[in-house]
Coordinates of C-alpha atoms in Angstrom, one line a residue:
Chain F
X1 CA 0.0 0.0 0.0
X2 CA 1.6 3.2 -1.1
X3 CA 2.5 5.5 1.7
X4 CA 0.8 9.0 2.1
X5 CA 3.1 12.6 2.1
X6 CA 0.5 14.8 3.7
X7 CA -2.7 13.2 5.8
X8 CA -5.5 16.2 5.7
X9 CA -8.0 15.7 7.6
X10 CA -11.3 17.9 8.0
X11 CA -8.9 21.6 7.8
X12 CA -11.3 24.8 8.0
X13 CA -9.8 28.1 8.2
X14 CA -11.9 31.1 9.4
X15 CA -11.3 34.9 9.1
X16 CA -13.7 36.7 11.0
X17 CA -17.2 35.4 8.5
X18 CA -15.0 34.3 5.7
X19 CA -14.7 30.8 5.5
X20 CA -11.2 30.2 3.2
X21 CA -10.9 26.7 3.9
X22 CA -14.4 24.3 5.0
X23 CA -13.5 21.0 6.4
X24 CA -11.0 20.0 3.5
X25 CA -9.7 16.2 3.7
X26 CA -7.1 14.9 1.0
X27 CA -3.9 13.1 0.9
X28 CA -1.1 13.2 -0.8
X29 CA 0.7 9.9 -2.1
X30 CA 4.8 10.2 -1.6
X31 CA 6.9 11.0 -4.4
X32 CA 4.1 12.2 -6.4
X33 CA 3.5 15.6 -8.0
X34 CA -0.2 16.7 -7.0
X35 CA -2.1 19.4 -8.4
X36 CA -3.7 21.6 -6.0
X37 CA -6.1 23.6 -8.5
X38 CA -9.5 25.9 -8.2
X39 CA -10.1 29.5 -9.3
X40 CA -8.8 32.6 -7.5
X41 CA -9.7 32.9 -3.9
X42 CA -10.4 29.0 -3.8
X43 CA -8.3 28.4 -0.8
X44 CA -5.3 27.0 -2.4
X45 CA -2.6 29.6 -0.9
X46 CA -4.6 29.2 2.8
X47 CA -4.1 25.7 2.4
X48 CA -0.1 26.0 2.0
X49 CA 0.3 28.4 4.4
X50 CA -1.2 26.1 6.6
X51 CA 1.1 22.9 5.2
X52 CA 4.0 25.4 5.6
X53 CA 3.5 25.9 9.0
X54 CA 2.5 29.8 8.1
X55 CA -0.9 29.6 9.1
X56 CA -3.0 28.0 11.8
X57 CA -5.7 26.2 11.0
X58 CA -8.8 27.1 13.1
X59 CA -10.2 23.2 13.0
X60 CA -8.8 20.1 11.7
X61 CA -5.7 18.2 11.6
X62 CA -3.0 17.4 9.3
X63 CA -0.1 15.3 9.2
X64 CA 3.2 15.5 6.9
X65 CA 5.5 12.2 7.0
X66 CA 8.5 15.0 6.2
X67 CA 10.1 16.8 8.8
X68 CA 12.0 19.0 6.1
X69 CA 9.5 21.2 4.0
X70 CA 10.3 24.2 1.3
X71 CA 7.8 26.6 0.4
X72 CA 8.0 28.7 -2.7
X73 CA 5.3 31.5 -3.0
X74 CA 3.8 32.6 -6.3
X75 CA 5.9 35.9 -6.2
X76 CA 9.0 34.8 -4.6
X77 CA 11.5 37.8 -3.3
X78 CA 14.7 37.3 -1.6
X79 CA 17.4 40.2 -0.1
X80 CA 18.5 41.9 -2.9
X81 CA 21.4 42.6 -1.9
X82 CA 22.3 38.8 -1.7
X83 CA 23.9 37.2 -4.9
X84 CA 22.4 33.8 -6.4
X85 CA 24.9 31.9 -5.1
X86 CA 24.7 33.6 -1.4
X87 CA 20.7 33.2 -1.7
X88 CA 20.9 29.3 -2.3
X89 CA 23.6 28.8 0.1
X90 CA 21.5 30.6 3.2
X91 CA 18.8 28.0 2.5
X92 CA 21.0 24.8 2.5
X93 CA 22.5 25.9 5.9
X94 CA 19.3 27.4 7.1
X95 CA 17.8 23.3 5.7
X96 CA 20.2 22.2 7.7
X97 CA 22.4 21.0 5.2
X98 CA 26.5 21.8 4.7
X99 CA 26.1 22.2 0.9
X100 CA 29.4 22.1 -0.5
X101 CA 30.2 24.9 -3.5
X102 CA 30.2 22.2 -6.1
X103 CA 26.0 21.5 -4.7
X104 CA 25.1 24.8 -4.6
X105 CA 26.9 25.1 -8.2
X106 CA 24.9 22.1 -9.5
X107 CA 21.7 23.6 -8.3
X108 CA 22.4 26.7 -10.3
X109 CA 23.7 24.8 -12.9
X110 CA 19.9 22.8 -13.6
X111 CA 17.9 26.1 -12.7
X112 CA 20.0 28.1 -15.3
X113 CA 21.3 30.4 -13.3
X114 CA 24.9 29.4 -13.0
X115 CA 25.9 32.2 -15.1
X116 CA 24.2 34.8 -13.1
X117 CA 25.7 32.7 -9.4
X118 CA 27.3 35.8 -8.2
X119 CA 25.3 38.9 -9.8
X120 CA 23.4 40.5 -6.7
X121 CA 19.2 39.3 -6.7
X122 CA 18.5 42.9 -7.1
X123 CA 18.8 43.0 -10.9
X124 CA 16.6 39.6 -11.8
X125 CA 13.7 39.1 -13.9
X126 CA 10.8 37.6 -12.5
X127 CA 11.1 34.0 -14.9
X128 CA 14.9 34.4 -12.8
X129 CA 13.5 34.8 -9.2
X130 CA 11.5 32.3 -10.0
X131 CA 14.2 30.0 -11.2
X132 CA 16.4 30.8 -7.9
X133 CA 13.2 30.2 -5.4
X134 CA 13.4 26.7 -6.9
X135 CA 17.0 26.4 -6.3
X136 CA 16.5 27.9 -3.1
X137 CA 14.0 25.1 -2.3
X138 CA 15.4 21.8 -4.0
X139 CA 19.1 23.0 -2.5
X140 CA 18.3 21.2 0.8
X141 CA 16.5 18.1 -0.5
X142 CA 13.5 19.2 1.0
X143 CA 11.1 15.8 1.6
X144 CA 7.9 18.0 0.6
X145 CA 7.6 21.0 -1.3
X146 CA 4.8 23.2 -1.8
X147 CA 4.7 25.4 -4.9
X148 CA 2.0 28.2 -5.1
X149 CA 1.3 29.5 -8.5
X150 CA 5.0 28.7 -9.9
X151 CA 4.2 29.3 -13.2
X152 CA 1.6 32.1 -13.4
X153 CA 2.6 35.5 -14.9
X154 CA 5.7 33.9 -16.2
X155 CA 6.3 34.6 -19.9
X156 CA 5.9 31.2 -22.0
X157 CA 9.6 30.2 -22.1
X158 CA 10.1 31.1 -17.9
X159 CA 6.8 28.8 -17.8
X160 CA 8.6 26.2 -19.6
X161 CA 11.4 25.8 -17.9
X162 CA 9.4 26.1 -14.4
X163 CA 7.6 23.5 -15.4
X164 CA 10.2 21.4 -16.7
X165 CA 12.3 21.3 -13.5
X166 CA 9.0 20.6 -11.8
X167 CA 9.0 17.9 -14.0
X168 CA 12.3 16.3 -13.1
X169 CA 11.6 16.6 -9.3
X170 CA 9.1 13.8 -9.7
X171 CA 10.8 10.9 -6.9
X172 CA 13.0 13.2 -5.2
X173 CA 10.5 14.9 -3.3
X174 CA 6.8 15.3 -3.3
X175 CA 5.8 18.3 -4.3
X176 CA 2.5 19.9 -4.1
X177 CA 1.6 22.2 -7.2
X178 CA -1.1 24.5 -7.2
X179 CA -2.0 27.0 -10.3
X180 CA -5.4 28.1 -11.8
X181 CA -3.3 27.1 -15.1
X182 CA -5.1 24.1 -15.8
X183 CA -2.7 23.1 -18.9
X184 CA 0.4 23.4 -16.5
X185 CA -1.2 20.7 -13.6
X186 CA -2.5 18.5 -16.7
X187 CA 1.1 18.3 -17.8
X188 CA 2.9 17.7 -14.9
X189 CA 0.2 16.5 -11.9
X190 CA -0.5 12.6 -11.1
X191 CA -3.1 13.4 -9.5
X192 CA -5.3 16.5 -8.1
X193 CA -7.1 17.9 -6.0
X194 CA -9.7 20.7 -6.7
X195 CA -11.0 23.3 -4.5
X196 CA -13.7 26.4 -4.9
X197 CA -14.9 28.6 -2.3
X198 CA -12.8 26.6 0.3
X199 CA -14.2 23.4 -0.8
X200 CA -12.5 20.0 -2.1
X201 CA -15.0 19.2 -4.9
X202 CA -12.9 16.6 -6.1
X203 CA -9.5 14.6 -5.5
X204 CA -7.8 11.7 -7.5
X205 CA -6.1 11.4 -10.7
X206 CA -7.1 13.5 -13.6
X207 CA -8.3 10.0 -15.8
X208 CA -10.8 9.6 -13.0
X209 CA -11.8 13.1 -12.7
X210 CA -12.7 13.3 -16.7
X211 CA -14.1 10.0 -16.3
X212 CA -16.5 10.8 -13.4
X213 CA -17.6 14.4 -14.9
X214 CA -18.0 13.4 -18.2
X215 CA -19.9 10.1 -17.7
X216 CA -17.0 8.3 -19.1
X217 CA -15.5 8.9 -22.5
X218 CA -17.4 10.3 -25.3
X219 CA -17.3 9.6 -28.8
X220 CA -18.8 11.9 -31.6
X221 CA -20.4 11.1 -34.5
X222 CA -21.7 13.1 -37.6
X223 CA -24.6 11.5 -39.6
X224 CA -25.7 12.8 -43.1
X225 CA -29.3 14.0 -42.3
X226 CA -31.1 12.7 -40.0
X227 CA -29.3 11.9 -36.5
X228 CA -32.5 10.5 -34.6
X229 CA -32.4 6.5 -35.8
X230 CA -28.7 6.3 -34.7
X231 CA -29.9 7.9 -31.2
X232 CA -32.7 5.6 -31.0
X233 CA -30.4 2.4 -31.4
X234 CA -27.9 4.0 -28.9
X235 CA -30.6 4.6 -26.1
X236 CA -31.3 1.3 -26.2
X237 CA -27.7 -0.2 -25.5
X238 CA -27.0 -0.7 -21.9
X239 CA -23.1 0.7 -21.5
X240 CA -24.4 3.9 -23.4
X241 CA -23.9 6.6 -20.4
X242 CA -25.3 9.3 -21.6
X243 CA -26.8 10.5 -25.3
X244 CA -26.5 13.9 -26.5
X245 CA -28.0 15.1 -29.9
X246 CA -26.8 18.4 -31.8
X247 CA -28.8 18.7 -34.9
X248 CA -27.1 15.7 -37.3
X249 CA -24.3 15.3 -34.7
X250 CA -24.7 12.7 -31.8
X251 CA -22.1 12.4 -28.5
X252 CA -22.5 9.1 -27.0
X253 CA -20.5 8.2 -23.5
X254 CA -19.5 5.0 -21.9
X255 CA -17.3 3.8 -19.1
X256 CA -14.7 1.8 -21.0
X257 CA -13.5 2.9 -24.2
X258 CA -12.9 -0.8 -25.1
X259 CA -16.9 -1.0 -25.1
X260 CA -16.9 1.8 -27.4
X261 CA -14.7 0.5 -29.8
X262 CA -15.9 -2.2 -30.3
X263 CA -19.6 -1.9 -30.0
X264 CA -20.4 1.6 -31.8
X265 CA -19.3 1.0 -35.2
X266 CA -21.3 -2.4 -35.9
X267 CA -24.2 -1.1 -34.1
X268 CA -24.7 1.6 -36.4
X269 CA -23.7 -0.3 -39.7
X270 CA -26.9 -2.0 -38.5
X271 CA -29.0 1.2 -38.3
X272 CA -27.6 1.8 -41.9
X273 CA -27.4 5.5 -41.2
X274 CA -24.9 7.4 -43.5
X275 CA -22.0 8.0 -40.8
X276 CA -19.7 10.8 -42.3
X277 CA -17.1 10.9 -39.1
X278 CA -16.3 8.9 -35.9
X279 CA -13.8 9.7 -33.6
X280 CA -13.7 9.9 -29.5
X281 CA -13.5 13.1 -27.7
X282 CA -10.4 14.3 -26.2
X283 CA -12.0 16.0 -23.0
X284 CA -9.5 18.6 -21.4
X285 CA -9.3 19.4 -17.9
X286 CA -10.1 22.9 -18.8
X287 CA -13.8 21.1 -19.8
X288 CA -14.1 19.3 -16.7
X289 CA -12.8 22.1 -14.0
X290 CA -15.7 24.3 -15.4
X291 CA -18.1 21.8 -14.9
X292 CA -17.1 20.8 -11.4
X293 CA -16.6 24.5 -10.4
X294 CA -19.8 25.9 -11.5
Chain Y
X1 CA 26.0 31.6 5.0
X2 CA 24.4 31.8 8.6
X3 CA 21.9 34.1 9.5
X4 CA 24.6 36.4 11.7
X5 CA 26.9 36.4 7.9
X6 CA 23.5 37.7 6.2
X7 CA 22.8 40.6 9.4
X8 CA 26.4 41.6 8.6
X9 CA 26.2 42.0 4.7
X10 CA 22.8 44.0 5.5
X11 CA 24.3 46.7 7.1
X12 CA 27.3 46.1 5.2
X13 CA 26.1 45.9 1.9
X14 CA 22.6 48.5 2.2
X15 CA 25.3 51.0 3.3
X16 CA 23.7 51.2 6.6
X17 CA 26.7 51.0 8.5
X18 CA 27.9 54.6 6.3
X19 CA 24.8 55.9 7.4
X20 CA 24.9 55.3 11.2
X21 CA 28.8 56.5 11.6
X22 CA 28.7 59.1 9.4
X23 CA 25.6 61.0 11.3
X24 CA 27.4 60.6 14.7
X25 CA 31.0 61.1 13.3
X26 CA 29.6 64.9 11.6
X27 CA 28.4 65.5 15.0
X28 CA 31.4 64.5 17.2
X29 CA 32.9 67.0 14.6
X30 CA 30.9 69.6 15.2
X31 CA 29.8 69.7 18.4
X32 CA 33.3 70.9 19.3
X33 CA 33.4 73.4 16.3
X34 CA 29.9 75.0 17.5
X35 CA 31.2 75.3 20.9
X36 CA 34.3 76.6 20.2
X37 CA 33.4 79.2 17.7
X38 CA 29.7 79.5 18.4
X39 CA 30.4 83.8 19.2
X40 CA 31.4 83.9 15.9
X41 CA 29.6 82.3 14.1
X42 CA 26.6 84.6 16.3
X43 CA 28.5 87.6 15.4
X44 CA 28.6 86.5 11.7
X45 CA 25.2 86.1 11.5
X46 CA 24.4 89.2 12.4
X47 CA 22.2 88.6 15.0
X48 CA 21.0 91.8 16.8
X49 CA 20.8 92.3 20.3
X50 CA 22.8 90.7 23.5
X51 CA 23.0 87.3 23.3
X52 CA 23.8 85.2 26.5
X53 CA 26.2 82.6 25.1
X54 CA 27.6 80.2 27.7
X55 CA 31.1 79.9 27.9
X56 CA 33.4 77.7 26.0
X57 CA 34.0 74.7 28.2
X58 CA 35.0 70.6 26.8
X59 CA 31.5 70.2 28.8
X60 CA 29.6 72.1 26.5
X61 CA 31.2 70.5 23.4
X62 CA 30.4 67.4 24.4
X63 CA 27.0 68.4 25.3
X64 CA 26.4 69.7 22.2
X65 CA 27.5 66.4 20.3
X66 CA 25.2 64.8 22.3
X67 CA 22.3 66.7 22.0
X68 CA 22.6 67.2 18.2
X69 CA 23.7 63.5 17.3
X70 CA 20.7 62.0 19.3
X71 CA 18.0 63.7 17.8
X72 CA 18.9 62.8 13.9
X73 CA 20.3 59.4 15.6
X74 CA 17.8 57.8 16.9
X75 CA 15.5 58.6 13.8
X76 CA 18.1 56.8 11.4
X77 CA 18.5 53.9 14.5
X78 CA 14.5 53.7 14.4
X79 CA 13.9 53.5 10.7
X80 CA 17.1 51.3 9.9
X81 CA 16.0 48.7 12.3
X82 CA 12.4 48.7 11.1
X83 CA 14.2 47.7 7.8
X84 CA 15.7 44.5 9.5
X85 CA 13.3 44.0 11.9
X86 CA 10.2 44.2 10.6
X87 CA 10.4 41.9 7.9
X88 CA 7.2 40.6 7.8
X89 CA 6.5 43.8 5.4
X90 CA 7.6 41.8 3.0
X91 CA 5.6 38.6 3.0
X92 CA 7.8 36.7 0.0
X93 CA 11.0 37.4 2.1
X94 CA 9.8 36.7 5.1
X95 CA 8.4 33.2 3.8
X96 CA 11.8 32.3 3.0
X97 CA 13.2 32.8 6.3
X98 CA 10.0 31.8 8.5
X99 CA 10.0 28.2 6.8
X100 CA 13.4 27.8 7.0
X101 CA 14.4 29.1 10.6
X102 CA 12.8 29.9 14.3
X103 CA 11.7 33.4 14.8
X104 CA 14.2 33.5 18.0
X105 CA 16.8 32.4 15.2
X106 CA 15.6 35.3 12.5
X107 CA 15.5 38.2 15.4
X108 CA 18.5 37.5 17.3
X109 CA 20.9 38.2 14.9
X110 CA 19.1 41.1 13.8
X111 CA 18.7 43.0 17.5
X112 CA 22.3 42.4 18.0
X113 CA 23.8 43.6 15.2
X114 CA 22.2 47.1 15.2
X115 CA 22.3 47.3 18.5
X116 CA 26.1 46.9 17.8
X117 CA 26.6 48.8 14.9
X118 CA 24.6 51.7 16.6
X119 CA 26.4 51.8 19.7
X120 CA 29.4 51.7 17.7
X121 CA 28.6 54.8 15.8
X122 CA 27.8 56.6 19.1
X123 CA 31.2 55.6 20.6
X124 CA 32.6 57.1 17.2
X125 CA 31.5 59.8 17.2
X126 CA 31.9 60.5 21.1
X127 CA 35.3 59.4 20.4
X128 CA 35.9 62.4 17.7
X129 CA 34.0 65.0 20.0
X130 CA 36.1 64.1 22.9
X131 CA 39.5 64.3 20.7
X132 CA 38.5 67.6 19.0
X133 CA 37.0 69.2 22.2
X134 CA 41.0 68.0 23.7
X135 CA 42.8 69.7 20.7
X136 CA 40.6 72.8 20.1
X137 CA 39.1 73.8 24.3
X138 CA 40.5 71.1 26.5
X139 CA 40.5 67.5 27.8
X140 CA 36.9 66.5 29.1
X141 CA 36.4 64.3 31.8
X142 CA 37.6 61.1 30.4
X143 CA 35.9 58.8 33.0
X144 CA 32.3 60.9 33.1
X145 CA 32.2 60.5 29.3
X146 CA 32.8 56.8 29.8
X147 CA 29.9 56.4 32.0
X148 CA 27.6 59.1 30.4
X149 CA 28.4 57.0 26.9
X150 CA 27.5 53.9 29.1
X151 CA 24.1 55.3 29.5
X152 CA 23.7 56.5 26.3
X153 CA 24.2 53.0 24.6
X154 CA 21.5 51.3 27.3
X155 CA 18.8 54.0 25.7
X156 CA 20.0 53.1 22.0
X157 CA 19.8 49.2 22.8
X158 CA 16.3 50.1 24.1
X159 CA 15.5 52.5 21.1
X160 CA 16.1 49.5 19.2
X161 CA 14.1 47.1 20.8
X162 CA 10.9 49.1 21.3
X163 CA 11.5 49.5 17.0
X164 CA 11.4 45.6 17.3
X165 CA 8.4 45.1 19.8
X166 CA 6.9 47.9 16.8
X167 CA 7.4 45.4 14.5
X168 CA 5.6 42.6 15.5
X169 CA 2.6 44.9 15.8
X170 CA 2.0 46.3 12.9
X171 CA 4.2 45.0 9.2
X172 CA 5.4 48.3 8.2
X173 CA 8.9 49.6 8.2
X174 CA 7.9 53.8 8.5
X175 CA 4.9 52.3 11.0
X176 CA 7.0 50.9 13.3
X177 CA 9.9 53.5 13.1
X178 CA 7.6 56.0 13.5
X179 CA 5.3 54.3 16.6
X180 CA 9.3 53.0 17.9
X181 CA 9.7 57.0 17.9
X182 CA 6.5 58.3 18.8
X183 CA 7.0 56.3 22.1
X184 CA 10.5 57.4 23.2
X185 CA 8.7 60.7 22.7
X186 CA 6.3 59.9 25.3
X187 CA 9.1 58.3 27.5
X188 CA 10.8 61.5 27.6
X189 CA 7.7 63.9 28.1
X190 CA 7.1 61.0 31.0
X191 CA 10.2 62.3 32.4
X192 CA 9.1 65.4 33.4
X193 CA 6.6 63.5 35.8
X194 CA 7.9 64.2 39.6
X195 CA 9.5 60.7 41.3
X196 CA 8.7 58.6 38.3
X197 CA 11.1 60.6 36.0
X198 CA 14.1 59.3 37.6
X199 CA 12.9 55.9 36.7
X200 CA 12.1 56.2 33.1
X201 CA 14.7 55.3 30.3
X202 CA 14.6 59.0 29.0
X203 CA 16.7 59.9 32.1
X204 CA 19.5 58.2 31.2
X205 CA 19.9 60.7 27.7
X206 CA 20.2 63.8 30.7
X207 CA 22.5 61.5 32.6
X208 CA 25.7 62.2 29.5
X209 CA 25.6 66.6 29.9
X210 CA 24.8 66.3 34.0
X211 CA 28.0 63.6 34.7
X212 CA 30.6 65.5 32.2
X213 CA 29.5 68.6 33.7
X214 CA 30.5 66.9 36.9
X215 CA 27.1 65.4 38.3
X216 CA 26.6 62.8 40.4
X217 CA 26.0 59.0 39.6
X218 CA 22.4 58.9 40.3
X219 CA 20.8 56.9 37.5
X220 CA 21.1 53.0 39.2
X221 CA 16.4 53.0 38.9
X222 CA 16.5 54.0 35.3
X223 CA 18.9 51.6 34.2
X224 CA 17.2 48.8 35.5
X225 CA 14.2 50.0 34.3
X226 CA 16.0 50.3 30.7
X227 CA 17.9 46.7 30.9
X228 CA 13.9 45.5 32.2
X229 CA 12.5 47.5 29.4
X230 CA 14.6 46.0 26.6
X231 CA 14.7 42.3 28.0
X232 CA 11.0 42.8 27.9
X233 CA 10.5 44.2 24.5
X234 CA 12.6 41.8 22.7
X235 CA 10.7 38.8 24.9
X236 CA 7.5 40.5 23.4
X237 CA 8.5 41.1 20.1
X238 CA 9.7 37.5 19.6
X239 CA 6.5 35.9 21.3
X240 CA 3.9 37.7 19.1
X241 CA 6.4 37.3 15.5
X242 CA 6.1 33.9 16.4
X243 CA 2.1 33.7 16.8
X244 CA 1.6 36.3 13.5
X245 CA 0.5 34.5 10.6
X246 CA 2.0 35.4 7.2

C-alpha cells in the first residue's frame, strides 16, 4: 500500500465570517506531483500556508511524513542585496544542510542560473526569481515542497522551464503544485485535487476526474441528415452513459473505451445511417474544471 | 552563510553601516566646532541684540554632540531597524526565512547587530568630539564621558528594541519606526513626571551633559528600568512574531 506525504483531515480556516478553507480532507501519495487547483480565492494559498506551518488552522488536523519542508510562494522575493549563489547557500545551511560549492553550483547549474551565481538578486527578472526560489528550495533536499502558482505570470519560455524542473523533481520529493493554469497541472500533476470557495470538490487522478464528470468517455459522430435513428439504437444499448443530440451530430459516453470501440461501429452499420465521421472526444481538464466549479 | 553572515552583509552591503557612523562622526565633529566658535559664528550672522552665550567649556562641546547627534540618531537607529526587523512587510521574504528558521533564530541576529553597529557609531562619534574638544578647548572628563556613553548605549539598545516590539505589531517599516519614535517621545515627556522621571529610560539621555558637567552618579532606577525594558520588549517582540501569521 503506497505511503501517504501529507494526511489532511477535515482543515477549516476562518477569518472573522470568511470561510477560506471548510473542512477539506485529501492526501497526498509520496513522491508524487499533486495538483492543487480551483479558481482565485479558492483556498489553495490558505491551504499551503497552513502545510508550511505559516498559518493555523482554526479546526482540523494534518499530518506530513516530512520533517523537512520548502515553500515557494507565487511571487518569490529574496534580499536583494544577496547574490544567487549567497541566496541558495543561506537556505542549504538554514535546511540544515553543509552544501558544499560544487552542490550549490549544480543547483544553479539545472535552474539556469549558473551564469548569473554571483550577480546580486537585485537585478533579476521575474522568470529568474522564479528560477532561484526553486534552487533555493530543492538545494536542501526538501522531503515536501509546496509550490504556489510557480508558473503564473511567467512569460511562455520562464513557464517552460518552471515546469520542466518541476517535472524532473518527480521521486526526489513530493511536491505539491497549485496553479489556476489548468494546462500546466494537466502536464505535470499525477493526481489533483480541486477546490472552490474553500471546498474540495474533487481529489484523484485526472483520468478519473474526466471520467467521473463526463460520464465516461465520449465519442462523436456526424450523420448525413437525420441523427434520430442512430440515437434511438444508442438509447437502447445498456453501456451507453449518456446520449447527447446536436442537430445531425450525436455524443455518446461509456465507461470503457474498449466498449466503445468495439460496440459503436457495428451497431450503427446496423441502423444503416450514413456515418460521415467517428472519432472519440479528447476532454480537457479545462472542460471538466468548469463543470465541477460551476 | 548563517543568518549572523547575512545581518552583517545587510548593514554592510545596504550601506547602513555609512549611514549610522557618518551621522554621529559629523556630529562629534561639530559639536566641538559650534562650541568653540559659536560667538562667531553669532556675530557673523548678524544677530542683533545681546546674546547670552555660555562659555566655552569641553563640557559644553560634548554636550552639544550629544544633543545634536541623538535627535537625527535615533531617527536613522529607528527607521534602519524597522528595515531588519520588521520583515514581515515583505511577506515573499519573510516566507523564505520563517519556513526555514525559528523566529528566535531570525531576530537574534538582527537586534544584536544594530544594536552593535549603533552603539558603535555613538562611541565614534563621542570618540571624535572628545579628541576635537582636547585639541581645540580642553581635555573633558575622560571617565564621566565613559559612564555618560554607558548610558547613552543602554537607551539606543532600548530604542532599538521598542523599534522591534513595533514590529511585530503592525508589518510596516515607517509604521513601526515611527510608533518606535513616537513612544521614546512619550518616555521622555514622562520624564518630566515628579519621582517617576528618575525611573524612566529617557533619564539616562540627561544622565551624559549632568556627569561631564560633573554630576553625580544617580541613575542605578533608570537603568534597571532600561535593561527590564529591553529584555521585555525583545521577549514581546519575539512571542507575538512567532504567533503572526504570514
Amino acid at each position: 500500500m503506497p505511503t501517504n506525504a501529507v494526511e489532511v483531515t477535515g482543515i477549516s480556516k476562518r477569518y472573522g465570517s470568511v470561510v477560506a478553507l471548510d473542512a477539506v480532507t485529501l492526501s497526498v501519495p509520496e513522491g508524487s506531483v499533486y495538483g492543487l487547483v480551483g479558481p482565485n480565492g479558492a483556498g489553495k494559498t490558505t491551504l499551503l500556508g497552513i502545510l508550511a506551518g505559516l498559518r493555523s488552522p482554526t479546526d482540523g488536523a494534518f499530518s506530513i511524513a516530512s520533517h523537512h519542508v520548502s515553500v515557494l510562494p507565487d511571487t518569490p522575493k529574496f534580499e536583494p542585496w544577496l547574490t544567487a549563489r549567497e541566496t541558495v547557500e543561506l537556505s542549504a545551511a538554514l535546511g540544515g544542510i553543509q552544501a558544499p560549492a560544487d552542490a550549490v553550483a549544480n543547483v544553479l547549474e539545472r535552474t539556469g542560473l549558473i551564469d548569473v551565481a554571483d550577480r546580486k538578486v537585485s537585478g533579476f527578472s521575474r522568470g529568474m526569481l522564479q528560477r532561484l526560489g526553486i534552487a533555493a528550495a530543492v538545494v536542501s533536499r526538501p522531503g515536501l515542497l509546496l509550490l504556489d502558482e510557480p508558473a503564473a505570470a511567467l512569460d511562455p519560455q520562464g513557464r517552460r522551464e518552471v515546469l520542466d524542473l518541476v517535472t524532473e523533481l518527480r521521486g526526489e520529493s513530493t511536491v505539491i503544485f497549485s496553479s489556476h493554469i489548468l494546462d500546466d497541472v494537466q502536464e505535470v500533476c499525477d493526481e489533483i485535487a480541486i477546490l472552490t470557495r474553500g471546498s474540495l470538490v474533487y481529489q484523484g487522478t485526472l483520468d478519473g476526474l474526466i471520467r467521473d464528470v463526463t460520464h465516461g468517455y465520449t465519442y462523436r459522430i456526424e450523420i448525413r441528415g437525420d441523427a434520430g435513428p442512430a440515437a434511438r439504437a444508442l438509447r437502447a444499448c445498456n453501456w451507453v452513459t449518456q446520449i447527447k443530440v446536436e442537430e445531425s451530430v450525436v455524443f455518446v459516453s461509456a465507461d470503457s473505451t474498449v466498449v466503445l470501440e468495439s460496440e459503436l461501429v457495428p451497431l450503427l452499420a446496423d441502423t444503416g445511417v450514413p456515418v460521415v465521421s467517428i472519432g472519440p472526444i479528447e476532454q480537457s481538464l479545462e472542460d471538466v474544471f468548469l463543470d465541477v466549479t460551476r | 552563510m548563517t543568518l549572523w553572515r547575512v545581518e552583517w552583509l545587510r548593514i554592510w552591503r545596504t550601506r547602513t553601516v555609512w549611514i549610522l557612523f557618518g551621522i554621529f562622526i559629523f556630529f562629534g565633529v561639530l559639536g566641538p566646532l559650534t562650541a568653540q566658535f559659536l560667538p562667531e559664528i553669532v556675530e557673523r550672522a548678524g544677530v542683533a541684540g545681546e546674546i547670552d552665550l555660555p562659555p566655552t567649556s569641553p563640557e559644553l562641546a560634548m554636550s552639544q554632540y550629544v544633543s545634536n547627534a541623538l535627535q537625527i540618531g535615533i531617527l536613522a537607529i529607528a527607521f534602519i531597524a524597522a528595515t531588519a526587523l520588521a520583515f514581515d512587510s515583505k511577506p515573499e521574504i519573510a516566507v523564505f526565512y520563517r519556513t526555514r528558521a525559528t523566529i528566535t533564530e531570525i531576530l537574534t541576529p538582527r537586534y544584536v547587530v544594530i544594536a552593535i553597529t549603533a552603539v558603535a557609531a555613538f562611541a565614534s562619534g563621542t570618540l571624535i568630539a572628545f579628541a576635537l574638544s582636547t585639541v581645540l578647548i580642553g581635555t573633558p572628563d575622560a571617565l564621566a564621558t565613559l559612564k555618560g556613553s554607558a548610558l547613552i548605549s543602554l537607551y539606543i539598545m532600548l530604542a532599538v528594541a521598542l523599534v522591534g516590539l513595533m514590529s511585530s505589531l503592525i508589518s510596516s517599516v515607517p509604521g513601526a519606526a515611527l510608533l518606535g519614535i513616537g513612544t521614546l517621545i512619550l518616555l521622555g515627556i514622562a520624564t518630566m513626571v515628579p519621582y517617576v522621571g528618575p525611573w524612566l529610560p529617557s533619564y539616562l539621555v540627561g544622565g551624559f551633559d549632568t556627569l561631564v558637567a560633573g554630576g553625580e552618579f544617580d541613575y542605578w532606577g533608570a537603568i534597571l528600568t532600561t535593561v527590564a525594558a529591553t529584555a521585555a520588549a525583545v521577549w514581546a517582540s519575539t512571542y507575538l512574531m512567532g504567533r503572526r501569521e504570514v
